[in-house]
């Protein structure tokens, strides 16, 4: 005789893979209230991305609770501003802002580099100089938008810093080397290498 | 109320202040000197990774490892009270500090990396730093010196119409912990403006709205980014504000660099200048606009403030 399948809670069986992984992620607050979401919509009501685009914070939280893993590959997650306004008003301590951070990391771990490839230069600058930089891909756009005063001032930056009595912009070589060593062992250099390879592959396709 | 130190302070360098508004750093040093706050700036300190972190390029583990390195340097030079000029540095360092204190697995992994790299001097033990007791924003240090600021000779800037923009990563990220003031209507910067004899407009629509930079959005999604900035600018225009006070270089960059673009897009004028709170206080105390405050790196010139300074008789020092 067939054993009947009852729809009951299966103790010990994990039905909350996505929510669990978000709650346990290092990027989220240790007491994040993902499972406490009551769909009140406070997050959406204060969210700049929800005000100006198709993005909807409450919907993100709902889809996470529904274990909808397709979110990871949904372009909509890339609209969040990381302003933490949702995070700061949630009545149950949930944080869509932090949820989005984890979802985007999952996309990157699955080698979805399309959305971050243009930010590669920040990582390269940090490895080279120990400080971050404006993404070089957008520099000409910045000049176009802001005007020629911008590159002019950038060219004079060292001079201005000296006038203001400030020290060198870059770190000593020895320290840059240390930072490189650390970031190699944390796996960051590997990640950058993969993104670089991806960049090469899309450039050669064009 | 948390105890805010006035010595053994490391002014934590920020990549956007270094490269966009270096006058914020020189203004901070000017104020600390005037107020008797003891500090150092350290060459070996690296970027907090914050922009990269919020471009989603950096994982938490790498960011925390570099924070541990910066914490070790601060301790080594006897200046473990960190004061950040950028609100993202503030949020990132506090988060990393909490992870290093509470998460044995991550701390041990990071310490192993230091050992394997022969960087044993960087090893972190729980409690080496305290998120609440050792990590501050420069504005908080200034806030703790309000009484002293009130006693200093000051140029009269009371005719300006001033509003404040409290950075999201200062008052929204660690809101449960220790950011100073009312979270629904943050007043940290308003209090500081009051300390030098100027009123602010206080509350306005969109006071709590983000600057709109949105990290990736300013670059990858410029229209979306600027529509949020425009919300705030329109509200400031309705209130005839001429000076907006900031506490984060990323916000300042969003408003100062892109305001002319939004003016063009919306066919309007805002007549609004942007100053970091340290720049504003330094100007009020008579600091040189170019040699100390560094306004030559701004896109929108703070003409109204400069006019007032010009009119004022020289401050007695």
Coordinates of C-alpha atoms in Angstrom, one line a residue:
Chain A
X1 CA 0.0 0.0 0.0
X2 CA 1.2 3.5 -0.8
X3 CA 2.2 5.6 2.1
X4 CA 0.1 8.8 2.0
X5 CA 2.0 12.0 1.7
X6 CA 0.7 14.3 4.4
X7 CA 1.4 18.0 4.1
X8 CA 3.0 18.6 7.4
X9 CA 6.0 20.4 8.8
X10 CA 9.0 18.1 8.2
X11 CA 11.1 18.5 11.3
X12 CA 14.8 18.5 10.5
X13 CA 14.2 19.0 6.8
X14 CA 15.3 22.4 5.6
X15 CA 12.7 24.2 3.7
X16 CA 14.2 27.6 4.3
X17 CA 17.4 27.4 2.3
X18 CA 17.4 31.0 1.0
X19 CA 16.2 32.7 4.2
X20 CA 18.5 30.7 6.4
X21 CA 21.5 31.5 4.2
X22 CA 20.6 35.2 4.4
X23 CA 20.2 35.2 8.1
X24 CA 23.5 33.5 8.6
X25 CA 25.5 35.6 6.2
X26 CA 28.3 37.7 7.5
X27 CA 27.0 40.8 5.7
X28 CA 23.7 40.8 7.6
X29 CA 23.1 42.0 11.2
X30 CA 23.2 39.2 13.6
X31 CA 19.6 39.7 14.8
X32 CA 18.1 40.5 11.3
X33 CA 14.3 39.9 11.4
X34 CA 13.9 38.3 7.9
X35 CA 11.4 35.8 9.2
X36 CA 9.5 38.4 11.2
X37 CA 8.5 40.4 8.1
X38 CA 4.8 41.3 8.3
X39 CA 4.6 42.8 4.9
X40 CA 3.6 46.2 6.3
X41 CA 5.3 48.1 3.5
X42 CA 7.2 50.6 5.7
X43 CA 10.3 49.8 3.7
X44 CA 8.7 50.6 0.4
X45 CA 7.2 53.8 1.7
X46 CA 10.6 55.3 2.5
X47 CA 12.7 53.7 -0.3
X48 CA 14.2 56.0 -3.0
X49 CA 14.5 53.2 -5.5
X50 CA 10.8 52.2 -4.9
X51 CA 9.8 55.8 -5.4
X52 CA 11.6 56.2 -8.7
X53 CA 11.7 52.7 -10.3
X54 CA 10.0 49.3 -10.6
X55 CA 11.9 48.1 -7.5
X56 CA 9.7 47.4 -4.5
X57 CA 11.4 46.7 -1.1
X58 CA 8.4 44.9 0.3
X59 CA 8.2 42.6 -2.8
X60 CA 11.9 41.7 -2.3
X61 CA 11.2 40.7 1.3
X62 CA 8.1 38.7 0.2
X63 CA 10.0 36.8 -2.5
X64 CA 12.7 35.9 0.0
X65 CA 10.1 34.5 2.4
X66 CA 8.7 32.5 -0.6
X67 CA 12.2 31.1 -1.1
X68 CA 12.2 32.6 -4.6
X69 CA 15.9 32.0 -5.7
X70 CA 15.3 33.6 -9.1
X71 CA 15.7 36.9 -7.2
X72 CA 19.5 36.3 -7.4
X73 CA 19.3 36.6 -11.2
X74 CA 16.7 39.3 -11.3
X75 CA 18.1 42.7 -12.5
X76 CA 15.8 44.5 -10.2
X77 CA 18.0 43.8 -7.1
X78 CA 20.6 46.1 -8.6
X79 CA 18.4 49.2 -8.1
X80 CA 18.9 49.4 -4.3
X81 CA 20.8 52.5 -3.1
X82 CA 22.2 50.9 0.1
X83 CA 20.9 54.0 2.0
X84 CA 19.6 51.7 4.8
X85 CA 16.4 53.8 5.2
X86 CA 14.3 50.6 5.1
X87 CA 16.7 49.0 7.6
X88 CA 16.3 52.0 10.0
X89 CA 12.5 52.1 10.0
X90 CA 11.5 48.3 9.9
X91 CA 9.3 47.6 13.0
X92 CA 10.6 44.0 13.2
X93 CA 14.3 44.6 12.6
X94 CA 14.4 43.3 9.1
X95 CA 16.7 44.9 6.5
X96 CA 16.0 44.7 2.8
X97 CA 19.2 46.7 2.3
X98 CA 21.2 43.9 3.8
X99 CA 19.1 41.2 2.1
X100 CA 20.0 42.8 -1.3
X101 CA 23.7 42.8 -0.3
X102 CA 23.6 39.1 0.2
X103 CA 21.6 38.4 -3.0
X104 CA 24.1 40.4 -5.0
X105 CA 27.0 38.5 -3.4
X106 CA 25.3 35.3 -4.4
X107 CA 25.0 36.5 -8.0
X108 CA 28.8 37.3 -8.0
X109 CA 29.7 34.0 -6.4
X110 CA 27.8 32.4 -9.3
X111 CA 30.0 34.4 -11.6
X112 CA 27.3 36.9 -12.7
X113 CA 29.7 39.8 -13.3
X114 CA 27.7 41.9 -15.7
X115 CA 26.6 44.4 -13.1
X116 CA 30.0 44.9 -11.3
X117 CA 32.5 44.6 -14.2
X118 CA 32.7 48.4 -14.5
X119 CA 33.6 48.8 -10.9
X120 CA 36.7 46.6 -11.3
X121 CA 39.0 49.7 -11.2
X122 CA 38.1 50.4 -7.6
X123 CA 39.6 47.0 -6.5
X124 CA 42.6 47.5 -8.8
X125 CA 43.3 51.0 -7.3
X126 CA 43.1 49.6 -3.8
X127 CA 45.6 46.8 -4.6
X128 CA 47.9 49.3 -6.4
X129 CA 47.8 52.3 -4.0
X130 CA 46.0 51.2 -0.9
X131 CA 43.1 53.6 -1.5
X132 CA 40.1 53.4 -3.7
X133 CA 39.3 55.5 -6.8
X134 CA 36.4 56.6 -8.9
X135 CA 35.7 53.9 -11.5
X136 CA 37.8 54.8 -14.5
X137 CA 35.1 53.7 -16.9
X138 CA 33.0 56.5 -15.8
X139 CA 35.6 59.2 -15.7
X140 CA 35.0 60.6 -19.1
X141 CA 31.3 60.6 -18.4
X142 CA 32.0 62.5 -15.2
X143 CA 33.9 65.1 -17.2
X144 CA 31.1 65.3 -19.7
X145 CA 28.5 65.8 -17.0
X146 CA 30.4 68.0 -14.6
X147 CA 32.6 69.9 -17.0
X148 CA 36.2 70.6 -17.7
X149 CA 36.9 72.2 -14.3
X150 CA 36.8 68.7 -12.9
X151 CA 39.9 67.2 -14.7
X152 CA 41.6 70.5 -14.2
X153 CA 41.3 70.3 -10.5
X154 CA 42.2 66.6 -10.5
X155 CA 45.5 67.5 -12.3
X156 CA 46.3 70.0 -9.6
X157 CA 45.3 67.8 -6.7
X158 CA 48.8 67.2 -5.4
X159 CA 49.5 70.9 -5.5
X160 CA 46.3 71.7 -3.6
X161 CA 46.9 69.0 -1.0
X162 CA 50.4 70.5 -0.4
X163 CA 48.9 74.0 0.0
X164 CA 46.5 72.6 2.6
X165 CA 49.4 71.0 4.5
X166 CA 48.2 67.4 3.8
X167 CA 50.4 64.4 3.4
X168 CA 50.9 62.0 0.5
X169 CA 47.8 60.5 -1.1
X170 CA 49.3 57.0 -1.4
X171 CA 50.5 54.4 1.1
X172 CA 54.2 53.5 1.5
X173 CA 55.2 50.6 -0.9
X174 CA 55.8 48.2 2.0
X175 CA 52.2 48.6 3.2
X176 CA 50.7 48.3 -0.3
X177 CA 52.6 44.9 -0.5
X178 CA 51.1 43.8 2.9
X179 CA 47.6 44.7 1.7
X180 CA 48.2 42.7 -1.5
X181 CA 49.3 39.7 0.6
X182 CA 46.3 39.9 2.8
X183 CA 43.8 40.3 -0.1
X184 CA 45.4 37.4 -1.9
X185 CA 44.7 35.1 1.0
X186 CA 41.2 36.3 1.6
X187 CA 40.4 35.3 -2.0
X188 CA 39.8 38.9 -3.2
X189 CA 42.6 38.8 -5.8
X190 CA 41.0 35.6 -7.2
X191 CA 37.7 37.4 -7.5
X192 CA 39.2 40.3 -9.3
X193 CA 41.0 38.0 -11.6
X194 CA 37.7 36.3 -12.6
X195 CA 36.1 39.7 -13.2
X196 CA 39.1 40.8 -15.3
X197 CA 38.8 37.6 -17.4
X198 CA 35.0 38.3 -17.8
X199 CA 35.8 41.8 -18.9
X200 CA 38.3 40.5 -21.5
X201 CA 35.7 38.0 -22.8
X202 CA 33.0 40.7 -23.3
X203 CA 35.5 43.1 -24.9
X204 CA 36.6 40.5 -27.4
X205 CA 33.0 39.7 -28.3
X206 CA 32.4 43.4 -29.2
Chain B
X1 CA 25.3 59.1 26.5
X2 CA 28.6 57.6 25.2
X3 CA 31.9 59.1 26.2
X4 CA 33.6 60.9 23.3
X5 CA 37.4 61.2 23.6
X6 CA 39.5 64.2 22.8
X7 CA 42.9 62.6 22.8
X8 CA 44.7 59.6 21.2
X9 CA 42.6 60.2 18.1
X10 CA 43.5 58.8 14.6
X11 CA 41.8 61.0 12.0
X12 CA 40.8 58.2 9.6
X13 CA 41.6 59.2 6.0
X14 CA 38.9 58.8 3.5
X15 CA 39.5 58.1 -0.3
X16 CA 36.8 60.6 -1.3
X17 CA 38.0 63.3 1.1
X18 CA 41.6 62.8 -0.1
X19 CA 40.7 63.0 -3.8
X20 CA 37.6 65.2 -3.9
X21 CA 37.4 67.5 -0.9
X22 CA 40.8 67.5 0.9
X23 CA 39.8 70.7 2.6
X24 CA 37.6 68.7 4.9
X25 CA 40.7 67.0 6.3
X26 CA 42.6 70.3 6.7
X27 CA 39.5 71.9 8.3
X28 CA 39.2 69.1 10.7
X29 CA 42.9 69.4 11.7
X30 CA 42.4 73.2 12.1
X31 CA 39.4 72.7 14.4
X32 CA 41.0 70.0 16.5
X33 CA 44.1 72.2 16.9
X34 CA 41.9 75.1 18.1
X35 CA 39.8 72.9 20.4
X36 CA 42.8 71.1 21.9
X37 CA 41.9 67.7 20.5
X38 CA 45.0 65.5 20.3
X39 CA 45.3 63.5 17.0
X40 CA 47.5 62.0 14.4
X41 CA 47.1 61.2 10.7
X42 CA 48.8 58.0 9.6
X43 CA 50.4 57.2 6.2
X44 CA 50.1 53.5 6.6
X45 CA 46.3 53.5 7.1
X46 CA 44.5 52.1 4.1
X47 CA 41.1 52.8 2.6
X48 CA 38.2 51.1 4.6
X49 CA 37.1 49.5 1.2
X50 CA 33.6 51.1 1.8
X51 CA 32.9 52.2 -1.8
X52 CA 34.1 48.9 -3.1
X53 CA 32.0 47.1 -0.5
X54 CA 28.9 48.9 -1.6
X55 CA 29.8 48.5 -5.3
X56 CA 29.4 44.8 -4.3
X57 CA 33.0 44.2 -5.3
X58 CA 34.3 43.5 -1.8
X59 CA 33.2 40.6 0.4
X60 CA 32.8 41.1 4.1
X61 CA 35.7 38.9 4.9
X62 CA 38.2 40.9 2.9
X63 CA 36.8 44.2 4.3
X64 CA 37.1 42.9 7.8
X65 CA 40.7 41.7 7.3
X66 CA 41.7 45.2 6.2
X67 CA 39.9 46.8 9.1
X68 CA 41.8 44.5 11.5
X69 CA 45.0 45.8 9.8
X70 CA 44.0 49.4 10.3
X71 CA 42.9 48.7 13.9
X72 CA 46.4 47.2 14.6
X73 CA 48.1 50.3 13.2
X74 CA 45.9 52.6 15.3
X75 CA 46.8 50.6 18.5
X76 CA 50.5 50.4 17.6
X77 CA 50.8 54.2 17.3
X78 CA 48.9 54.7 20.6
X79 CA 45.9 56.4 18.8
X80 CA 43.2 53.8 19.0
X81 CA 40.3 56.3 19.1
X82 CA 39.3 56.5 15.4
X83 CA 37.5 59.5 14.1
X84 CA 36.2 59.2 10.6
X85 CA 35.3 62.1 8.2
X86 CA 33.2 59.8 6.0
X87 CA 30.0 58.1 7.2
X88 CA 30.6 55.0 5.2
X89 CA 34.1 54.6 6.9
X90 CA 32.2 54.9 10.2
X91 CA 29.6 52.2 9.4
X92 CA 32.1 49.8 7.8
X93 CA 34.6 50.1 10.7
X94 CA 31.9 49.5 13.3
X95 CA 30.6 46.5 11.5
X96 CA 34.1 45.0 11.1
X97 CA 34.9 45.7 14.7
X98 CA 31.8 43.9 15.9
X99 CA 32.6 40.9 13.7
X100 CA 36.2 40.7 15.0
X101 CA 35.0 40.8 18.6
X102 CA 32.1 38.4 18.3
X103 CA 32.8 35.9 15.5
X104 CA 35.6 33.5 16.5
X105 CA 35.7 31.7 13.2
X106 CA 36.2 34.8 11.1
X107 CA 38.7 36.3 13.6
X108 CA 40.7 33.1 13.7
X109 CA 40.8 32.9 9.9
X110 CA 42.0 36.5 9.6
X111 CA 44.6 36.0 12.3
X112 CA 45.9 32.9 10.4
X113 CA 46.3 35.0 7.3
X114 CA 48.4 37.5 9.3
X115 CA 50.5 34.7 10.7
X116 CA 51.0 33.1 7.3
X117 CA 52.0 36.5 5.9
X118 CA 54.5 37.1 8.7
X119 CA 52.4 40.0 9.9
X120 CA 52.0 38.8 13.4
X121 CA 51.8 42.4 14.6
X122 CA 48.4 42.7 13.1
X123 CA 46.8 39.8 15.0
X124 CA 43.5 40.8 16.6
X125 CA 42.3 39.7 20.1
X126 CA 38.7 40.1 21.2
X127 CA 38.2 43.5 22.8
X128 CA 41.3 45.1 21.2
X129 CA 38.9 47.7 19.9
X130 CA 35.4 48.6 21.0
X131 CA 32.9 49.7 18.4
X132 CA 31.2 52.1 20.8
X133 CA 34.2 53.2 22.8
X134 CA 36.8 53.6 20.0
X135 CA 35.0 54.4 16.7
X136 CA 33.5 57.9 16.1
X137 CA 32.6 60.3 13.5
X138 CA 34.6 63.6 13.5
X139 CA 31.2 65.4 13.8
X140 CA 30.7 63.6 17.1
X141 CA 34.0 64.8 18.5
X142 CA 33.1 68.3 17.5
X143 CA 29.6 67.9 19.0
X144 CA 31.2 67.0 22.3
X145 CA 33.1 70.3 22.2
X146 CA 30.0 72.5 21.6
X147 CA 30.5 74.5 24.8
X148 CA 34.1 75.3 23.8
X149 CA 33.0 76.2 20.3
X150 CA 30.4 78.7 21.7
X151 CA 33.2 80.5 23.6
X152 CA 35.4 81.1 20.5
X153 CA 35.2 84.3 18.5
X154 CA 33.0 83.7 15.5
X155 CA 32.2 85.5 12.2
X156 CA 28.4 86.3 12.2
X157 CA 26.9 83.9 9.6
X158 CA 23.4 84.1 11.1
X159 CA 21.9 85.7 7.9
X160 CA 22.5 82.5 6.0
X161 CA 19.6 80.1 5.5
X162 CA 21.1 76.8 6.5
X163 CA 19.8 73.2 6.4
X164 CA 21.5 69.9 7.3
X165 CA 22.0 66.6 5.5
X166 CA 22.8 63.8 8.0
X167 CA 24.5 61.0 6.1
X168 CA 22.6 57.7 5.9
X169 CA 25.6 55.6 6.9
X170 CA 26.0 57.6 10.1
X171 CA 22.5 57.5 11.5
X172 CA 20.7 54.7 9.7
X173 CA 23.1 51.7 9.7
X174 CA 23.9 51.4 13.4
X175 CA 20.7 53.0 14.6
X176 CA 20.2 50.6 17.4
X177 CA 23.6 51.3 18.8
X178 CA 25.1 54.6 19.4
X179 CA 24.6 57.3 16.7
X180 CA 23.9 60.6 18.5
X181 CA 20.5 62.2 18.4
X182 CA 16.9 61.6 17.3
X183 CA 16.7 59.1 14.4
X184 CA 13.5 60.5 13.1
X185 CA 14.8 64.0 13.0
X186 CA 18.6 63.9 13.3
X187 CA 20.0 67.1 14.8
X188 CA 23.7 66.5 15.2
X189 CA 24.7 69.0 12.5
X190 CA 21.9 71.5 13.5
X191 CA 23.4 71.5 17.1
X192 CA 26.8 72.2 15.7
X193 CA 25.6 75.1 13.5
X194 CA 23.8 76.5 16.6
X195 CA 27.0 76.3 18.5
X196 CA 28.5 79.0 16.2
X197 CA 25.5 81.3 16.5
X198 CA 23.6 80.3 13.4
X199 CA 20.1 78.9 13.2
X200 CA 19.1 76.1 10.8
X201 CA 15.7 75.5 9.3
X202 CA 15.5 72.3 11.3
X203 CA 13.0 69.8 9.7
X204 CA 12.1 69.9 6.0
X205 CA 10.5 67.4 3.7
X206 CA 13.1 64.9 2.6
X207 CA 15.4 65.8 5.5
X208 CA 16.1 62.1 5.9
X209 CA 16.2 61.2 2.2
X210 CA 19.5 59.8 0.9
X211 CA 21.7 62.0 -1.3
X212 CA 21.0 59.7 -4.2
X213 CA 24.6 58.6 -4.9
X214 CA 23.5 55.0 -4.2
X215 CA 27.1 53.9 -4.8
X216 CA 26.7 52.1 -8.1
X217 CA 23.6 54.1 -9.1
X218 CA 25.5 57.4 -9.6
X219 CA 27.5 55.6 -12.3
X220 CA 25.5 52.8 -13.7
X221 CA 22.1 54.3 -13.3
X222 CA 22.6 58.1 -13.4
X223 CA 19.0 59.1 -14.2
X224 CA 17.6 57.1 -11.2
X225 CA 20.3 58.5 -9.0
X226 CA 19.7 62.1 -9.9
X227 CA 16.0 61.9 -9.6
X228 CA 16.5 61.1 -5.9
X229 CA 18.9 64.0 -5.5
X230 CA 16.4 66.3 -7.2
X231 CA 13.7 65.4 -4.6
X232 CA 15.9 66.7 -1.9
X233 CA 17.1 69.8 -3.9
X234 CA 13.5 70.8 -4.7
X235 CA 12.5 70.6 -1.0
X236 CA 15.6 72.8 -0.1
X237 CA 14.6 75.3 -2.8
X238 CA 11.1 75.5 -1.4
X239 CA 12.7 76.5 1.9
X240 CA 15.0 79.1 0.2
X241 CA 18.0 77.3 1.7
X242 CA 21.4 78.7 0.6
X243 CA 23.8 76.5 2.5
X244 CA 23.6 72.7 3.1
X245 CA 25.8 71.2 5.7
X246 CA 27.2 67.7 5.2
X247 CA 29.1 65.0 7.1
X248 CA 30.0 62.7 4.3
X249 CA 32.1 63.3 1.2
X250 CA 30.0 61.0 -1.0
X251 CA 26.9 63.0 -0.3
X252 CA 28.8 66.2 -0.7
X253 CA 30.1 65.0 -4.1
X254 CA 26.6 64.0 -5.2
X255 CA 25.2 67.5 -4.4
X256 CA 28.1 69.7 -5.3
X257 CA 29.2 68.0 -8.5
X258 CA 25.8 67.2 -9.9
X259 CA 23.7 70.2 -8.8
X260 CA 24.5 72.1 -12.0
X261 CA 23.5 69.0 -14.0
X262 CA 20.2 68.8 -12.3
X263 CA 19.6 72.5 -12.7
X264 CA 20.1 72.0 -16.4
X265 CA 17.8 68.9 -16.5
X266 CA 15.0 70.6 -14.6
X267 CA 15.7 74.1 -16.0
X268 CA 15.9 75.7 -12.6
X269 CA 18.4 77.3 -10.2
X270 CA 19.1 76.2 -6.7
X271 CA 21.5 78.9 -5.4
X272 CA 22.7 76.4 -2.9
X273 CA 26.2 75.7 -1.7
X274 CA 27.6 72.6 0.0
X275 CA 30.0 72.6 2.9
X276 CA 31.1 69.8 5.2
X277 CA 30.4 70.7 8.9
X278 CA 34.1 71.0 9.6
X279 CA 34.6 73.4 6.6
X280 CA 31.6 75.5 7.9
X281 CA 32.9 75.7 11.4
X282 CA 36.4 76.5 10.3
X283 CA 35.2 79.3 8.0
X284 CA 33.1 80.7 10.9
X285 CA 36.2 80.8 13.0
X286 CA 38.1 82.7 10.4
X287 CA 40.1 80.0 8.6
X288 CA 41.4 80.8 5.1
X289 CA 38.9 79.6 2.5
X290 CA 41.6 78.4 0.2
X291 CA 44.6 77.5 2.4
X292 CA 42.6 75.7 5.0
X293 CA 39.0 75.1 3.9
X294 CA 40.0 74.1 0.3
X295 CA 36.9 75.5 -1.5
X296 CA 38.9 75.6 -4.7
X297 CA 38.0 71.9 -5.2
X298 CA 34.3 72.6 -5.0
X299 CA 32.1 72.8 -8.2
X300 CA 29.5 75.1 -6.6
X301 CA 31.3 78.1 -5.0
X302 CA 29.9 79.0 -1.6
X303 CA 29.6 82.7 -2.6
X304 CA 27.1 83.8 0.1
X305 CA 29.4 82.5 2.9
X306 CA 32.4 84.1 1.3
X307 CA 30.6 87.4 1.0
X308 CA 29.7 87.3 4.7
X309 CA 33.3 86.5 5.6
X310 CA 34.5 89.4 3.5
X311 CA 32.1 91.8 5.1
X312 CA 33.0 90.7 8.6
X313 CA 35.8 92.4 10.5
X314 CA 38.8 90.2 11.0
X315 CA 38.2 87.8 13.8
X316 CA 40.2 88.5 16.9
X317 CA 42.4 85.5 17.6

